[in-house]
Short mmCIF file of C-alpha atoms in Angstrom, two decimals:
data_model
loop_
_atom_site.label_atom_id
_atom_site.label_comp_id
_atom_site.label_asym_id
_atom_site.label_seq_id
_atom_site.Cartn_x
_atom_site.Cartn_y
_atom_site.Cartn_z
CA MET A 1 61.76 -5.46 33.74
CA SER A 2 64.32 -4.49 31.17
CA LEU A 3 64.16 -1.15 29.40
CA LYS A 4 63.52 -2.95 26.10
CA LYS A 5 60.56 -4.93 27.48
CA THR A 6 59.13 -1.79 29.07
CA PHE A 7 59.39 0.04 25.76
CA TRP A 8 57.51 -2.69 23.87
CA LEU A 9 54.83 -2.94 26.58
CA VAL A 10 54.15 0.80 26.44
CA LEU A 11 54.12 0.71 22.64
CA THR A 12 51.64 -2.19 22.65
CA MET A 13 49.32 -0.35 25.08
CA LEU A 14 49.46 2.76 22.93
CA SER A 15 48.66 0.71 19.84
CA VAL A 16 45.66 -0.90 21.55
CA ASN A 17 44.38 2.50 22.67
CA LEU A 18 44.83 3.92 19.19
CA VAL A 19 42.83 1.04 17.72
CA LEU A 20 40.10 1.39 20.33
CA PHE A 21 39.70 5.14 19.95
CA SER A 22 40.07 5.24 16.18
CA GLN A 23 37.16 2.83 15.54
CA PRO A 24 34.51 4.77 13.60
CA GLN A 25 31.10 5.07 15.21
CA LEU A 26 28.65 2.76 13.46
CA PRO A 27 25.71 4.71 12.09
CA GLN A 28 22.50 4.32 14.03
CA LYS A 29 19.80 2.45 12.15
CA ALA A 30 17.23 4.98 10.99
CA PRO A 31 13.72 4.42 12.38
CA ALA A 32 11.42 2.72 9.90
CA LYS A 33 9.03 5.03 8.08
CA VAL A 34 6.27 2.44 8.27
CA ILE A 35 5.68 -0.76 10.21
CA MET A 36 2.94 -3.15 9.17
CA LYS A 37 0.87 -4.57 12.03
CA LEU A 38 -1.66 -7.40 11.89
CA ASP A 39 -4.98 -7.30 13.73
CA THR A 40 -7.04 -10.47 14.07
CA LEU A 41 -10.79 -10.30 14.57
CA ILE A 42 -12.39 -13.57 15.70
CA VAL A 43 -15.78 -14.11 14.02
CA ASN A 44 -16.56 -17.59 15.38
CA LYS A 45 -14.65 -20.71 16.43
CA SER A 46 -13.61 -21.50 12.86
CA THR A 47 -13.45 -18.11 11.13
CA SER A 48 -11.41 -14.96 11.67
CA ILE A 49 -10.58 -11.75 9.83
CA ILE A 50 -6.99 -10.59 9.39
CA ILE A 51 -6.38 -6.88 8.89
CA GLU A 52 -2.98 -5.42 8.01
CA LYS A 53 -2.59 -1.80 9.07
CA PRO A 54 0.34 0.57 8.65
CA TYR A 55 1.89 2.23 11.68
CA PHE A 56 3.98 5.35 11.02
CA PRO A 57 6.41 5.82 13.95
CA LEU A 58 7.79 9.15 12.69
CA MET A 59 4.35 10.68 12.18
CA GLU A 60 2.62 13.00 14.65
CA GLU A 61 0.09 11.25 16.86
CA LYS A 62 -2.91 13.12 15.43
CA SER A 63 -1.80 12.21 11.89
CA ARG A 64 -1.42 8.53 12.81
CA GLU A 65 -4.88 8.53 14.37
CA PHE A 66 -6.31 10.14 11.23
CA VAL A 67 -4.81 7.43 8.98
CA THR A 68 -6.09 4.64 11.24
CA SER A 69 -9.53 6.24 11.44
CA GLU A 70 -9.82 6.50 7.65
CA ILE A 71 -8.76 2.88 7.21
CA ASP A 72 -11.38 1.80 9.75
CA LYS A 73 -14.09 3.82 8.00
CA LEU A 74 -13.20 2.20 4.69
CA THR A 75 -12.97 -1.40 5.91
CA SER A 76 -15.83 -1.46 8.45
CA PRO A 77 -18.76 -1.91 5.99
CA GLN A 78 -17.07 -4.87 4.26
CA ILE A 79 -16.11 -6.43 7.60
CA SER A 80 -19.67 -6.09 8.94
CA GLU A 81 -21.08 -7.64 5.77
CA PHE A 82 -18.67 -10.57 6.04
CA ILE A 83 -19.54 -11.18 9.71
CA GLU A 84 -23.28 -11.18 8.92
CA LEU A 85 -22.67 -13.72 6.17
CA CYS A 86 -20.69 -15.95 8.54
CA TYR A 87 -23.54 -15.93 11.08
CA LYS A 88 -26.12 -16.61 8.37
CA TYR A 89 -24.21 -19.59 6.97
CA GLU A 90 -22.38 -20.66 10.12
CA GLU A 91 -22.39 -24.35 9.18
CA ILE A 92 -20.13 -23.66 6.16
CA SER A 93 -18.41 -20.46 7.32
CA SER A 94 -15.23 -22.38 8.16
CA GLN A 95 -14.49 -22.19 4.42
CA TYR A 96 -14.79 -18.40 4.42
CA TYR A 97 -11.99 -15.93 4.94
CA GLN A 98 -11.28 -12.22 4.72
CA HIS A 99 -7.69 -10.96 4.67
CA TRP A 100 -6.95 -7.25 4.36
CA SER A 101 -3.53 -6.11 3.16
CA CYS A 102 -2.23 -2.58 2.82
CA GLU A 103 0.40 -1.14 0.48
CA VAL A 104 2.01 2.25 1.04
CA VAL A 105 2.22 3.54 -2.54
CA PHE A 106 3.66 6.92 -1.55
CA GLN A 107 4.72 8.61 1.67
CA SER A 108 6.04 12.06 2.44
CA GLN A 109 5.79 14.34 5.47
CA GLU A 110 2.53 15.70 4.10
CA ILE A 111 0.97 13.00 1.92
CA VAL A 112 0.31 9.29 2.36
CA SER A 113 -1.17 7.21 -0.45
CA LEU A 114 -2.48 3.76 0.48
CA LEU A 115 -3.86 0.89 -1.58
CA LEU A 116 -5.89 -1.66 0.38
CA ARG A 117 -6.76 -5.16 -0.83
CA ASN A 118 -9.60 -7.22 0.58
CA ASN A 119 -8.86 -10.85 -0.27
CA LEU A 120 -12.23 -12.49 0.24
CA TYR A 121 -13.78 -15.94 -0.08
CA THR A 122 -17.44 -16.63 0.70
CA GLY A 123 -18.02 -19.66 -1.51
CA GLY A 124 -17.98 -20.10 -5.25
CA ALA A 125 -15.38 -21.12 -7.79
CA HIS A 126 -12.60 -18.86 -6.52
CA PRO A 127 -11.79 -16.05 -4.09
CA ASN A 128 -12.12 -12.42 -5.05
CA THR A 129 -9.89 -9.43 -4.33
CA GLN A 130 -11.43 -6.00 -3.90
CA ILE A 131 -9.22 -2.90 -3.93
CA TYR A 132 -9.64 0.51 -2.35
CA ASN A 133 -7.53 3.67 -2.33
CA LEU A 134 -6.81 6.33 0.25
CA ASN A 135 -4.94 9.52 -0.66
CA LEU A 136 -4.49 11.52 2.53
CA ASN A 137 -3.02 14.85 3.53
CA VAL A 138 -1.79 13.90 7.00
CA LYS A 139 -0.88 17.49 7.91
CA GLU A 140 -4.29 18.99 7.17
CA LEU A 141 -6.11 15.75 8.10
CA LYS A 142 -8.15 15.51 4.93
CA HIS A 143 -8.43 13.56 1.68
CA LEU A 144 -6.57 14.80 -1.37
CA GLU A 145 -8.72 16.44 -3.99
CA LYS A 146 -8.54 14.40 -7.16
CA GLU A 147 -8.73 17.46 -9.38
CA LYS A 148 -5.79 19.11 -7.61
CA PHE A 149 -3.33 16.22 -7.64
CA TYR A 150 -4.41 14.19 -10.63
CA PRO A 151 -4.53 16.65 -13.55
CA LYS A 152 -7.77 16.98 -15.49
CA THR A 153 -7.43 14.74 -18.50
CA ASP A 154 -9.45 13.95 -21.58
CA ILE A 155 -11.11 10.66 -20.61
CA THR A 156 -10.98 9.44 -24.21
CA LYS A 157 -7.21 10.08 -24.44
CA LEU A 158 -6.69 8.47 -21.03
CA ALA A 159 -8.64 5.39 -22.10
CA SER A 160 -6.68 5.17 -25.37
CA TYR A 161 -3.38 5.35 -23.46
CA CYS A 162 -4.44 2.51 -21.17
CA GLU A 163 -5.79 0.41 -24.03
CA LYS A 164 -2.45 0.72 -25.83
CA TYR A 165 -0.67 -0.34 -22.63
CA LEU A 166 -2.88 -3.44 -22.36
CA LYS A 167 -2.25 -4.38 -25.99
CA ASP A 168 1.49 -3.74 -25.80
CA ASN A 169 1.76 -5.95 -22.72
CA SER A 170 -0.57 -8.67 -24.07
CA ILE A 171 -3.02 -8.29 -21.18
CA PRO A 172 -6.51 -9.65 -22.03
CA TYR A 173 -9.25 -7.07 -21.50
CA PHE A 174 -12.86 -6.41 -22.50
CA SER A 175 -12.11 -4.88 -25.89
CA GLU A 176 -15.80 -4.76 -26.81
CA LYS A 177 -16.44 -2.29 -23.97
CA SER A 178 -15.17 1.27 -23.97
CA LEU A 179 -12.67 2.14 -21.26
CA ALA A 180 -13.69 5.80 -21.56
CA ASP A 181 -15.76 5.84 -18.37
CA GLU A 182 -14.82 7.95 -15.33
CA LYS A 183 -15.72 5.12 -12.93
CA ASN A 184 -12.98 2.96 -14.49
CA PHE A 185 -10.41 5.46 -13.19
CA SER A 186 -11.84 5.96 -9.71
CA ILE A 187 -9.06 4.01 -7.95
CA TRP A 188 -5.97 6.17 -8.25
CA SER A 189 -2.89 6.60 -6.09
CA TYR A 190 -0.90 9.82 -5.85
CA THR A 191 2.89 9.86 -6.14
CA ASP A 192 5.15 12.85 -6.73
CA ALA A 193 6.16 11.36 -10.09
CA GLY A 194 2.70 10.61 -11.45
CA THR A 195 -0.52 8.69 -10.87
CA LEU A 196 -1.01 4.95 -10.42
CA PHE A 197 -4.36 3.69 -11.69
CA SER A 198 -5.62 0.35 -10.37
CA PHE A 199 -8.41 -1.62 -12.02
CA PRO A 200 -10.29 -4.27 -9.97
CA GLN A 201 -10.98 -7.75 -11.24
CA TYR A 202 -13.80 -7.87 -13.80
CA GLU A 203 -13.88 -4.06 -14.24
CA ILE A 204 -12.02 -3.82 -17.54
CA ALA A 205 -10.69 -7.36 -17.91
CA PRO A 206 -11.51 -11.00 -17.07
CA TYR A 207 -10.67 -12.55 -13.70
CA SER A 208 -7.62 -14.24 -15.21
CA SER A 209 -6.01 -10.83 -15.83
CA GLY A 210 -6.01 -10.12 -12.10
CA ILE A 211 -5.77 -6.59 -10.75
CA ILE A 212 -4.33 -4.37 -13.47
CA GLN A 213 -2.16 -1.38 -12.57
CA ILE A 214 -1.00 1.31 -14.96
CA PHE A 215 1.36 4.10 -13.90
CA ILE A 216 1.25 7.35 -15.89
CA SER A 217 3.90 9.99 -15.23
CA ASN A 218 3.02 13.64 -14.68
CA GLN A 219 4.59 14.51 -18.03
CA GLU A 220 2.45 11.93 -19.84
CA LEU A 221 -0.70 13.06 -18.03
CA GLU A 222 -0.08 16.60 -19.23
CA LEU A 223 -0.22 15.31 -22.81
CA LEU A 224 -3.59 13.65 -22.17
CA LYS A 225 -5.42 16.89 -21.40
#
């Protein structure tokens, strides 16, 4: 082999090596903070219940078990009631369904805020969706205290704020009824930026308005005291 060919061969090998070793390492995909899993509970040959549950792979085992346990406590009464209804009206239960979904509203190393929806049909003109909240301290394994994380507000001012929101966004609601009732604000979700209030169907508005959600920042909540 001539000196010239040898030179170009060595140069080519060096170039290949340089390319191979200079390739940047691709970043590893970060583990997901939450994975949604579906459980199916068979009621009878024509009816089943679907339950969506969050799985937190980065969370300590005891914290994960706490979250799952609290979800089970919350959903069990409604599931039992649905199963009883299916057995009672087995001949038409094929029309019935119960689908649970779960939304992670907020998640940090210490706090997880969940909003669960029970999409339910047991006959009638249309299905219904029930909503439930869980605000959990997954480090201390306890529920968040409403008074600590959702600042004490004047219920009249809070109701006025929400009523203005409904009017400004042209959302039909029961204007003849006062919103200034603590039970109207019982479904709340903690975030570090403020509080999300969720209102079930029929609570403050007709079915056609659906589930209404109003987010109020911490700064705005301070003004409603």
